[in-house]
XYZ file of C-alpha atoms in Angstrom:
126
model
C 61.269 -15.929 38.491
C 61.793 -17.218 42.033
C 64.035 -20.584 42.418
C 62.700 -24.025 43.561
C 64.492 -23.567 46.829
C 63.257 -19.893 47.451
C 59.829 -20.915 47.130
C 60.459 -23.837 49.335
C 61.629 -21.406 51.897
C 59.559 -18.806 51.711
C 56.537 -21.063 51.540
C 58.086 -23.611 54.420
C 60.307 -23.437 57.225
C 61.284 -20.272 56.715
C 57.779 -18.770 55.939
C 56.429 -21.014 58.792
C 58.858 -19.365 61.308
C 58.005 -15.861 60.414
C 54.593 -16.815 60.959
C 55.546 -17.475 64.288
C 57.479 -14.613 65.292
C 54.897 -12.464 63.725
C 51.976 -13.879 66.193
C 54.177 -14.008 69.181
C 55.110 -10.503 68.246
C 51.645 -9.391 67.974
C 50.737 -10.967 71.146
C 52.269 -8.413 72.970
C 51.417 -5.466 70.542
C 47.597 -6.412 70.802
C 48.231 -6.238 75.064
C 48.734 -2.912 74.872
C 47.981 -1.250 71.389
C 44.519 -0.933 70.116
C 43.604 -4.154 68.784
C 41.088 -2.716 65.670
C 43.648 -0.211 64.758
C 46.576 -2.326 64.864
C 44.757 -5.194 62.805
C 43.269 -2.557 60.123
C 47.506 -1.520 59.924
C 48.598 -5.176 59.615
C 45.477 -5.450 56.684
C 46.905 -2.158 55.024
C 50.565 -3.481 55.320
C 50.034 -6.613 53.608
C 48.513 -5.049 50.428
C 51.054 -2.514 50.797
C 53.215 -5.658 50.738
C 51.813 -7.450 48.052
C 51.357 -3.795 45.567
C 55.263 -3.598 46.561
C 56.505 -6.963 45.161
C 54.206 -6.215 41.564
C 56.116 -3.331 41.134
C 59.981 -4.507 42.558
C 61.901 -6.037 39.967
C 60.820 -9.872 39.170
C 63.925 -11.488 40.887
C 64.292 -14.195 43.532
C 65.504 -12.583 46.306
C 62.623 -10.439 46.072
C 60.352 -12.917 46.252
C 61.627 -14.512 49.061
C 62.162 -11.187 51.303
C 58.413 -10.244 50.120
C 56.797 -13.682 50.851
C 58.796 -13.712 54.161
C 57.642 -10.270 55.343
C 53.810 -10.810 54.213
C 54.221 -14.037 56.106
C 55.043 -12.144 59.386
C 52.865 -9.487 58.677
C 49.983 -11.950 58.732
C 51.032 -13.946 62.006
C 50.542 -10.232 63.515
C 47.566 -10.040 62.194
C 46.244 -13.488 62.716
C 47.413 -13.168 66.371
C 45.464 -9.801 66.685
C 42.328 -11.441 64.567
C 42.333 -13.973 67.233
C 42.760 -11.380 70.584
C 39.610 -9.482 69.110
C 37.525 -12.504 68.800
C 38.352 -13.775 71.796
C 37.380 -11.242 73.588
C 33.806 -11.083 71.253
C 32.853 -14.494 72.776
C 33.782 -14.455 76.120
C 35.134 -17.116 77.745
C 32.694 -18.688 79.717
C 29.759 -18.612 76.688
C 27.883 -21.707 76.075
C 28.144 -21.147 72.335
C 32.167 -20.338 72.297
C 32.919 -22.675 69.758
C 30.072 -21.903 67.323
C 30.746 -18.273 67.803
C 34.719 -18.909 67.186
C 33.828 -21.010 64.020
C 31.224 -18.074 62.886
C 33.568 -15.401 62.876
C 36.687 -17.688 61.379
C 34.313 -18.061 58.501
C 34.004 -14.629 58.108
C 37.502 -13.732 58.608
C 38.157 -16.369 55.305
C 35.771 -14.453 53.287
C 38.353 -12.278 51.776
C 39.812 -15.187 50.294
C 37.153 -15.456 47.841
C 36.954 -12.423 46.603
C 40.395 -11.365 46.635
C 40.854 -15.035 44.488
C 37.862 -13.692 42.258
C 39.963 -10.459 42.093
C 43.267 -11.950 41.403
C 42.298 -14.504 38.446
C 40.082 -10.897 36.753
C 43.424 -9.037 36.769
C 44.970 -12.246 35.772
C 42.725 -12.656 32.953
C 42.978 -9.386 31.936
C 46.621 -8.475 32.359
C 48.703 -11.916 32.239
């Protein structure tokens, strides 16, 4: 039940700029946290996130508050995805890029089966 121009926010500027303060954020949280643990919190957080905004009522502020904070919850964790690889193919490897592109493939793997997921509940449950 979200308006035109709460989606456009959430899902534009706005949700681009909480992107962005989210992986500038977690630039400095990944220099001196514990990169696994912190990106297995930001993982926990955003399906914490999403469970949250199934269960809050259906309005549009909600949906633009919830969209914004999953949106900076995943530039932390993209910014903390990226410090951990990083550091898995050292700089000055031959096969940087390959090894970059291998495990950016696996990071997108969750998209299909959290899709499959989604369209089963979907399906099932409207």
């Amino acid at each position: 039940h979200a308006t035109p121009g709460h989606v456009v926010l959430a899902n534009g500027t706005l949700g681009s700029l909480a992107m962005v303060l989210g992986s500038t954020l977690g630039g400095s949280i990944g220099a001196w946290g514990d990169r696994r643990t912190v990106y297995v919190a930001c993982s926990a957080s955003l399906s914490m996130i999403a469970t949250a905004m199934v269960f809050l009522p259906q309005i549009s502020c909600v949906y633009l508050g919830g969209v914004l904070l999953y949106n900076f919850v995943c530039g932390l964790s993209y910014s903390i995805f990226d410090m951990m690889i990083f550091v898995l193919i050292q700089k000055d490897s031959k096969y940087a890029a390959t090894k970059y592109g291998f495990f950016m493939s696996l990071a997108n793997l969750p998209v299909a089966y959290v899709t499959y997921i989604d369209s089963r509940f979907h399906h099932q449950f409207g």
